[in-house]
CSV table of C-alpha atoms in Angstrom, one decimal:
chain,number,residue,atom,x,y,z
A,1,MET,CA,3.2,9.4,17.0
A,2,ASN,CA,0.2,7.3,16.2
A,3,ILE,CA,-2.7,9.7,16.3
A,4,GLN,CA,-5.5,7.1,16.8
A,5,THR,CA,-3.8,5.6,19.8
A,6,ALA,CA,-3.4,9.1,21.3
A,7,LEU,CA,-7.1,9.8,20.6
A,8,TRP,CA,-8.0,6.5,22.2
A,9,ILE,CA,-6.0,7.3,25.4
A,10,ALA,CA,-7.6,10.8,25.5
A,11,GLN,CA,-11.0,9.3,25.1
A,12,ARG,CA,-10.5,6.8,27.9
A,13,ALA,CA,-8.9,9.4,30.2
A,14,SER,CA,-11.6,12.0,29.6
A,15,ALA,CA,-14.2,9.3,30.3
A,16,ALA,CA,-12.7,8.6,33.7
A,17,VAL,CA,-12.7,12.3,34.5
A,18,LEU,CA,-16.3,12.6,33.2
A,19,ALA,CA,-17.5,9.7,35.4
A,20,LEU,CA,-16.4,11.6,38.5
A,21,CYS,CA,-17.6,15.0,37.2
A,22,VAL,CA,-21.1,13.8,36.2
A,23,ALA,CA,-21.5,12.1,39.6
A,24,VAL,CA,-20.6,15.3,41.5
A,25,HIS,CA,-22.7,17.4,39.1
A,26,LEU,CA,-25.8,15.1,39.6
A,27,ALA,CA,-25.3,15.0,43.4
A,28,MET,CA,-25.1,18.8,43.4
A,29,ILE,CA,-28.3,19.2,41.4
A,30,ILE,CA,-30.2,16.9,43.8
A,31,TYR,CA,-28.7,18.8,46.8
A,32,ALA,CA,-29.4,22.2,45.2
A,33,VAL,CA,-33.1,21.7,44.4
A,34,GLN,CA,-33.9,20.7,48.0
A,35,GLY,CA,-36.4,23.4,49.2
A,36,GLY,CA,-36.7,25.0,45.7
A,37,LEU,CA,-34.3,26.3,43.1
A,38,THR,CA,-33.6,30.0,42.6
A,39,ALA,CA,-31.0,31.8,40.6
A,40,ALA,CA,-30.0,33.7,43.7
A,41,GLU,CA,-29.2,30.5,45.5
A,42,ILE,CA,-27.0,29.2,42.7
A,43,LEU,CA,-25.1,32.5,42.2
A,44,GLU,CA,-24.5,32.7,46.0
A,45,ARG,CA,-22.8,29.3,45.8
A,46,THR,CA,-20.8,29.9,42.6
A,47,ARG,CA,-20.0,33.6,42.5
A,48,GLY,CA,-16.3,34.2,43.3
A,49,ASN,CA,-15.9,30.5,44.2
A,50,ALA,CA,-12.7,29.4,42.6
A,51,GLY,CA,-13.3,25.8,43.6
A,52,TRP,CA,-16.5,25.5,41.5
A,53,LEU,CA,-14.9,27.4,38.6
A,54,ALA,CA,-12.0,24.9,38.6
A,55,PHE,CA,-14.4,22.0,38.8
A,56,TYR,CA,-16.6,23.1,35.9
A,57,SER,CA,-13.5,24.1,33.9
A,58,VAL,CA,-12.2,20.5,34.2
A,59,PHE,CA,-15.7,19.2,33.3
A,60,VAL,CA,-15.9,21.4,30.2
A,61,LEU,CA,-12.4,20.4,29.1
A,62,ALA,CA,-13.3,16.7,29.5
A,63,VAL,CA,-16.4,17.1,27.4
A,64,THR,CA,-14.4,19.1,24.8
A,65,ILE,CA,-12.0,16.2,24.5
A,66,HIS,CA,-14.5,13.3,24.8
A,67,ALA,CA,-17.5,14.2,22.6
A,68,PRO,CA,-15.7,15.0,19.3
A,69,ILE,CA,-13.6,11.8,19.5
A,70,GLY,CA,-16.8,9.8,20.0
A,71,LEU,CA,-18.5,11.6,17.1
A,72,ARG,CA,-15.5,10.8,14.9
A,73,SER,CA,-16.3,7.1,15.0
A,74,VAL,CA,-20.0,7.7,14.7
A,75,PHE,CA,-19.5,9.8,11.6
A,76,ALA,CA,-17.1,7.2,10.0
A,77,GLU,CA,-19.3,4.2,10.8
A,78,TRP,CA,-22.8,5.6,10.3
A,79,LEU,CA,-22.3,8.3,7.6
A,80,GLY,CA,-19.1,6.9,6.0
A,81,TRP,CA,-17.6,10.4,6.6
A,82,ARG,CA,-13.8,10.1,7.1
A,83,GLY,CA,-10.7,12.1,6.4
A,84,ARG,CA,-9.7,15.7,6.8
A,85,SER,CA,-13.1,17.4,6.3
A,86,ARG,CA,-14.6,15.4,9.2
A,87,ASP,CA,-11.7,16.2,11.5
A,88,VAL,CA,-11.7,19.9,10.7
A,89,VAL,CA,-15.5,20.1,11.4
A,90,LEU,CA,-15.0,18.1,14.7
A,91,SER,CA,-12.2,20.4,15.8
A,92,LEU,CA,-14.5,23.4,15.2
A,93,PHE,CA,-17.2,21.5,17.2
A,94,ALA,CA,-14.7,21.0,20.0
A,95,LEU,CA,-14.0,24.8,20.1
A,96,LEU,CA,-17.8,25.4,20.1
A,97,ILE,CA,-18.3,23.2,23.2
A,98,ALA,CA,-15.3,24.7,25.0
A,99,TRP,CA,-16.6,28.3,24.3
A,100,MET,CA,-20.2,27.5,25.3
A,101,GLY,CA,-19.1,25.6,28.4
A,102,MET,CA,-16.6,28.1,29.6
A,103,ARG,CA,-19.0,31.0,29.0
A,104,ALA,CA,-21.5,29.3,31.3
A,105,ALA,CA,-18.9,28.4,34.0
A,106,LEU,CA,-17.5,32.0,33.9
A,107,GLY,CA,-21.0,33.4,33.8
A,108,VAL,CA,-22.0,32.1,37.2
A,109,PHE,CA,-18.5,32.9,38.6
A,110,ALA,CA,-18.1,36.5,37.7
B,1,MET,CA,-38.5,-29.7,6.9
B,2,LYS,CA,-38.3,-26.7,4.6
B,3,VAL,CA,-34.8,-25.4,3.9
B,4,PHE,CA,-34.4,-21.9,2.3
B,5,VAL,CA,-30.9,-21.7,0.7
B,6,LYS,CA,-29.5,-18.3,-0.3
B,7,ARG,CA,-28.3,-18.6,-3.9
B,8,ASN,CA,-27.0,-16.0,-6.3
B,9,SER,CA,-30.5,-15.6,-7.7
B,10,GLY,CA,-32.2,-15.3,-4.3
B,11,PHE,CA,-33.6,-17.8,-1.8
B,12,GLN,CA,-34.5,-21.3,-3.1
B,13,GLU,CA,-36.7,-23.6,-1.2
B,14,PHE,CA,-36.0,-27.3,-0.7
B,15,GLU,CA,-37.8,-30.1,1.2
B,16,VAL,CA,-35.3,-32.2,3.2
B,17,PRO,CA,-36.1,-35.3,5.3
B,18,ARG,CA,-35.2,-35.0,9.0
B,19,HIS,CA,-32.9,-37.6,10.6
B,20,PRO,CA,-31.6,-38.1,14.2
B,21,SER,CA,-28.3,-36.3,14.9
B,22,GLN,CA,-28.5,-34.5,11.5
B,23,THR,CA,-26.2,-31.6,11.1
B,24,VAL,CA,-26.7,-28.5,8.9
B,25,LEU,CA,-23.8,-29.7,6.7
B,26,ASP,CA,-25.7,-33.0,6.2
B,27,VAL,CA,-28.7,-31.0,5.0
B,28,VAL,CA,-26.7,-28.9,2.5
B,29,THR,CA,-24.9,-32.1,1.3
B,30,TYR,CA,-28.3,-33.8,0.8
B,31,ILE,CA,-29.6,-30.9,-1.2
B,32,GLN,CA,-26.5,-30.9,-3.5
B,33,ARG,CA,-26.3,-34.7,-3.9
B,34,SER,CA,-30.0,-35.5,-4.2
B,35,LEU,CA,-31.9,-32.4,-5.2
B,36,ASP,CA,-29.8,-29.9,-7.0
B,37,PRO,CA,-26.2,-30.7,-8.0
B,38,THR,CA,-25.5,-27.1,-9.0
B,39,LEU,CA,-25.5,-25.9,-5.4
B,40,ALA,CA,-22.0,-24.6,-4.5
B,41,TYR,CA,-20.8,-25.0,-0.9
B,42,ARG,CA,-17.5,-25.6,0.9
B,43,TYR,CA,-16.4,-28.2,3.5
B,44,ALA,CA,-13.5,-30.5,4.2
B,45,CYS,CA,-13.1,-32.3,7.6
B,46,ARG,CA,-16.7,-32.6,8.7
B,47,VAL,CA,-15.6,-32.8,12.4
B,48,GLY,CA,-14.9,-29.2,13.4
B,49,MET,CA,-11.2,-29.1,12.8
B,50,CYS,CA,-10.7,-27.2,9.5
B,51,GLY,CA,-13.2,-24.4,9.7
B,52,SER,CA,-14.1,-24.4,6.1
B,53,CYS,CA,-17.9,-25.1,6.3
B,54,ALA,CA,-18.9,-21.9,8.1
B,55,MET,CA,-22.2,-20.4,6.8
B,56,THR,CA,-25.0,-18.3,8.1
B,57,VAL,CA,-27.7,-20.5,9.6
B,58,ASN,CA,-30.9,-18.7,10.6
B,59,GLY,CA,-29.0,-15.4,10.5
B,60,VAL,CA,-26.2,-16.6,12.7
B,61,PRO,CA,-22.6,-17.5,11.5
B,62,ARG,CA,-21.9,-21.1,12.5
B,63,TRP,CA,-19.8,-24.2,11.6
B,64,THR,CA,-22.5,-26.2,9.8
B,65,CYS,CA,-20.7,-29.5,10.6
B,66,ARG,CA,-21.0,-28.9,14.3
B,67,THR,CA,-24.5,-27.5,14.3
B,68,HIS,CA,-27.3,-30.0,14.8
B,69,VAL,CA,-30.5,-29.3,13.0
B,70,ASP,CA,-32.5,-30.0,16.2
B,71,ARG,CA,-30.7,-27.1,17.9
B,72,VAL,CA,-31.4,-24.4,15.3
B,73,VAL,CA,-34.6,-25.5,13.4
B,74,ARG,CA,-37.6,-23.2,13.8
B,75,ASN,CA,-41.1,-24.2,12.8
B,76,ASP,CA,-39.7,-27.1,10.9
B,77,ALA,CA,-37.7,-24.6,8.7
B,78,LEU,CA,-34.1,-23.6,8.2
B,79,GLU,CA,-32.4,-20.7,6.4
B,80,VAL,CA,-28.9,-21.2,5.1
B,81,GLY,CA,-26.7,-18.5,3.5
B,82,PRO,CA,-23.1,-17.6,2.9
B,83,LEU,CA,-21.0,-15.9,5.6
B,84,LYS,CA,-21.6,-12.1,5.9
B,85,ASN,CA,-19.0,-9.4,5.4
B,86,LEU,CA,-17.3,-11.5,2.6
B,87,PRO,CA,-17.8,-11.4,-1.2
B,88,VAL,CA,-19.8,-14.4,-2.4
B,89,ILE,CA,-18.2,-16.5,-5.2
B,90,ARG,CA,-21.3,-18.6,-5.7
B,91,ASP,CA,-24.3,-19.7,-3.5
B,92,LEU,CA,-22.8,-20.6,-0.1
B,93,VAL,CA,-19.1,-20.1,-1.0
B,94,THR,CA,-17.4,-16.9,0.0
B,95,ASP,CA,-14.1,-15.4,-1.1
B,96,MET,CA,-11.8,-15.6,1.9
B,97,ARG,CA,-9.0,-13.6,0.3
B,98,GLU,CA,-9.7,-10.3,2.0
B,99,PHE,CA,-10.1,-12.1,5.3
B,100,PHE,CA,-6.6,-13.7,5.1
B,101,ASP,CA,-5.0,-10.6,3.5
B,102,LYS,CA,-5.9,-8.8,6.7
B,103,TRP,CA,-4.0,-11.3,8.7
B,104,ALA,CA,-1.0,-10.4,6.6
B,105,ARG,CA,-1.8,-6.6,7.1
B,106,ALA,CA,-1.9,-7.2,10.9
B,107,ARG,CA,1.6,-8.6,10.6
B,108,GLY,CA,0.4,-12.1,11.3
B,109,GLN,CA,3.7,-13.8,10.4
B,110,PHE,CA,5.9,-15.1,13.2
B,111,ALA,CA,9.4,-13.6,13.2
B,112,GLY,CA,11.8,-15.5,15.4
B,113,GLU,CA,15.5,-14.8,15.8
B,114,ARG,CA,16.9,-18.3,16.3
B,115,THR,CA,18.3,-20.5,13.5
B,116,LYS,CA,18.3,-24.2,13.2
B,117,ARG,CA,21.7,-24.2,14.8
B,118,ASP,CA,20.3,-22.8,18.0
B,119,ASP,CA,18.6,-24.8,20.8
B,120,PHE,CA,14.8,-24.7,21.1
B,121,HIS,CA,13.5,-21.6,22.8
B,122,LYS,CA,11.7,-22.9,25.9
B,123,VAL,CA,8.5,-21.0,26.8
B,124,LYS,CA,7.3,-21.6,30.3
B,125,PRO,CA,3.7,-22.6,30.2
B,126,SER,CA,3.2,-20.7,33.5
B,127,SER,CA,4.7,-17.4,32.2
B,128,SER,CA,2.3,-14.5,32.3
B,129,ASP,CA,2.5,-13.7,28.6
B,130,ARG,CA,1.9,-17.4,27.6
B,131,VAL,CA,-1.1,-17.7,30.0
B,132,GLN,CA,-2.7,-14.6,28.4
B,133,VAL,CA,-2.8,-16.2,25.0
B,134,ASP,CA,-3.4,-19.8,26.1
B,135,SER,CA,-6.8,-20.1,24.4
B,136,ASN,CA,-6.4,-17.4,21.7
B,137,ILE,CA,-3.7,-19.5,19.9
B,138,GLU,CA,-6.3,-22.2,19.2
B,139,CYS,CA,-7.9,-20.0,16.4
B,140,ILE,CA,-8.3,-22.0,13.2
B,141,GLY,CA,-9.3,-19.1,11.0
B,142,CYS,CA,-12.8,-20.1,10.1
B,143,GLY,CA,-14.1,-16.5,9.6
B,144,VAL,CA,-17.1,-16.9,11.9
B,145,CYS,CA,-16.0,-14.0,14.1
B,146,TYR,CA,-15.4,-11.8,11.0
B,147,ALA,CA,-18.9,-12.5,9.7
B,148,ALA,CA,-20.4,-11.7,13.1
B,149,CYS,CA,-18.5,-8.4,13.5
B,150,ASP,CA,-20.5,-5.1,13.3
B,151,VAL,CA,-17.4,-3.0,12.9
B,152,VAL,CA,-16.3,-5.0,9.8
B,153,ALA,CA,-19.7,-4.3,8.3
B,154,TRP,CA,-19.3,-0.5,9.0
B,155,ASN,CA,-15.7,-0.2,8.1
B,156,PRO,CA,-14.5,-2.4,5.3
B,157,ASP,CA,-10.8,-1.6,6.2
B,158,TYR,CA,-11.2,-2.9,9.7
B,159,LEU,CA,-8.8,-5.9,10.2
B,160,GLY,CA,-11.4,-7.9,12.1
B,161,PRO,CA,-11.3,-10.1,15.2
B,162,ALA,CA,-9.3,-13.0,13.8
B,163,ALA,CA,-6.4,-11.0,12.4
B,164,LEU,CA,-6.2,-8.9,15.5
B,165,ASN,CA,-6.4,-12.0,17.7
B,166,ARG,CA,-3.5,-13.4,15.6
B,167,ALA,CA,-1.5,-10.2,16.2
B,168,TRP,CA,-2.2,-10.4,19.9
B,169,THR,CA,-0.9,-14.0,20.2
B,170,LEU,CA,2.4,-12.8,18.5
B,171,VAL,CA,2.7,-9.7,20.6
B,172,LYS,CA,2.6,-12.0,23.6
B,173,ASP,CA,5.0,-14.5,22.1
B,174,GLU,CA,8.3,-14.1,23.8
B,175,ARG,CA,10.2,-15.7,20.9
B,176,ASP,CA,8.9,-13.1,18.5
B,177,SER,CA,11.1,-10.1,17.6
B,178,LEU,CA,8.7,-7.7,15.9
B,179,LYS,CA,6.6,-6.4,18.8
B,180,THR,CA,6.7,-2.6,17.9
B,181,GLU,CA,6.1,-3.2,14.2
B,182,ARG,CA,3.1,-5.4,15.1
B,183,LEU,CA,1.7,-2.7,17.4
B,184,ARG,CA,2.1,-0.1,14.6
B,185,ALA,CA,0.2,-2.4,12.2
B,186,VAL,CA,-2.8,-2.8,14.5
B,187,ALA,CA,-3.0,0.7,15.9
B,188,GLY,CA,-5.5,3.0,14.4
B,189,ASP,CA,-8.9,3.2,12.6
B,190,ALA,CA,-8.4,-0.1,10.7
B,191,GLY,CA,-7.1,-1.8,13.8
B,192,CYS,CA,-7.8,-2.5,17.5
B,193,HIS,CA,-9.0,1.1,18.3
B,194,SER,CA,-12.1,0.7,16.2
B,195,CYS,CA,-13.4,-2.2,18.2
B,196,HIS,CA,-16.5,-1.2,20.2
B,197,THR,CA,-16.4,-4.3,22.5
B,198,HIS,CA,-19.8,-5.5,21.2
B,199,MET,CA,-18.3,-9.0,21.7
B,200,SER,CA,-20.2,-10.6,18.8
B,201,CYS,CA,-17.0,-12.4,17.9
B,202,THR,CA,-16.6,-13.8,21.3
B,203,GLU,CA,-20.3,-14.8,21.4
B,204,ARG,CA,-20.1,-16.6,18.0
B,205,CYS,CA,-16.7,-18.2,18.1
B,206,PRO,CA,-17.3,-21.9,17.7
B,207,LYS,CA,-14.1,-22.6,19.8
B,208,HIS,CA,-15.3,-20.3,22.6
B,209,LEU,CA,-12.3,-18.1,22.3
B,210,SER,CA,-12.4,-14.4,23.1
B,211,PRO,CA,-10.9,-12.2,20.3
B,212,THR,CA,-12.4,-9.3,22.3
B,213,ALA,CA,-10.0,-9.9,25.1
B,214,GLY,CA,-7.1,-10.0,22.7
B,215,ILE,CA,-8.2,-6.7,21.1
B,216,ALA,CA,-8.5,-5.1,24.5
B,217,GLY,CA,-4.9,-6.4,25.2
B,218,LEU,CA,-3.7,-4.7,22.0
B,219,LYS,CA,-5.3,-1.5,23.1
B,220,ARG,CA,-3.4,-1.7,26.4
B,221,GLU,CA,-0.1,-2.6,24.7
B,222,THR,CA,-0.4,0.2,22.0
B,223,ALA,CA,-1.2,2.7,24.7
B,224,LYS,CA,1.8,1.7,26.8
B,225,ALA,CA,4.0,1.8,23.6
B,226,LEU,CA,2.8,5.3,22.8
B,227,LEU,CA,3.4,6.6,26.3
B,228,LYS,CA,7.0,5.2,26.1
B,229,GLY,CA,7.4,7.0,22.7
B,230,GLU,CA,7.8,3.8,20.7
B,231,LEU,CA,4.7,4.1,18.5
């Protein structure tokens, strides 16, 4: 399998998912701050709500795929950093994003 | 007018008389024949057919034979240099080897299946594949797009717009028999997937072709081939 073609498809597909997720997320922010923003109001909406957990899990997964692939090109073209060391660091970066994102999503769910 | 010519030693200033309908190639030719015979530059047809006179004029890659001085002169001054992204042999002459080697690396050679004993393969001008490469097959390999490409500057292995455009025209050529091998050759970090769609190639192409569209087509075809398990 040609890995770069697979990465390109993953990048495009995750971008499509992100376009939707970011739009929903922004609309939600605008809706949520109407009449003031409180932690209690947010938690009331998200706690125990499997729908929001599913939505933000998909969001986190899309970012986890999208950001490291983009940085891969940035590192190659701007820093001249290619090869295995770059890909290992970016894989770790992907895990970091996934961990931080899921920690936040689960934090407001549980 | 003042003409600043990039030479191996740096910019050299010349004073060149203006004429009506004067081209940049006329200017360079005047300098070499009347002011400094050691100036090296390259040209052949003088009428926009061969593509050998491409140079950087005021920072932009152009065919000098088809560029009128009136259109590009600024404050009665002109700056002429060799094409970017290519090694300079001397003054305004670049080494095009790497540029054409990349055509070969992109599998730019046609590979048909018929012999001289067979009848001609008739390609319908209205067929979808033929229509998609109708303009792209007009590329004459002048290297202007290659010199204009940011990705070539960032990644010296990148095949570049012209080689990828050539691969695209062959992928869409129904007589050709090497489709999968071609897609393999252009998939990856040196190939179509590195293109950022800046469209400098399309902006600068003197024939108004769109290598960007061809590269986008290669991205689609490689993606399809991968999903079918052919890549």
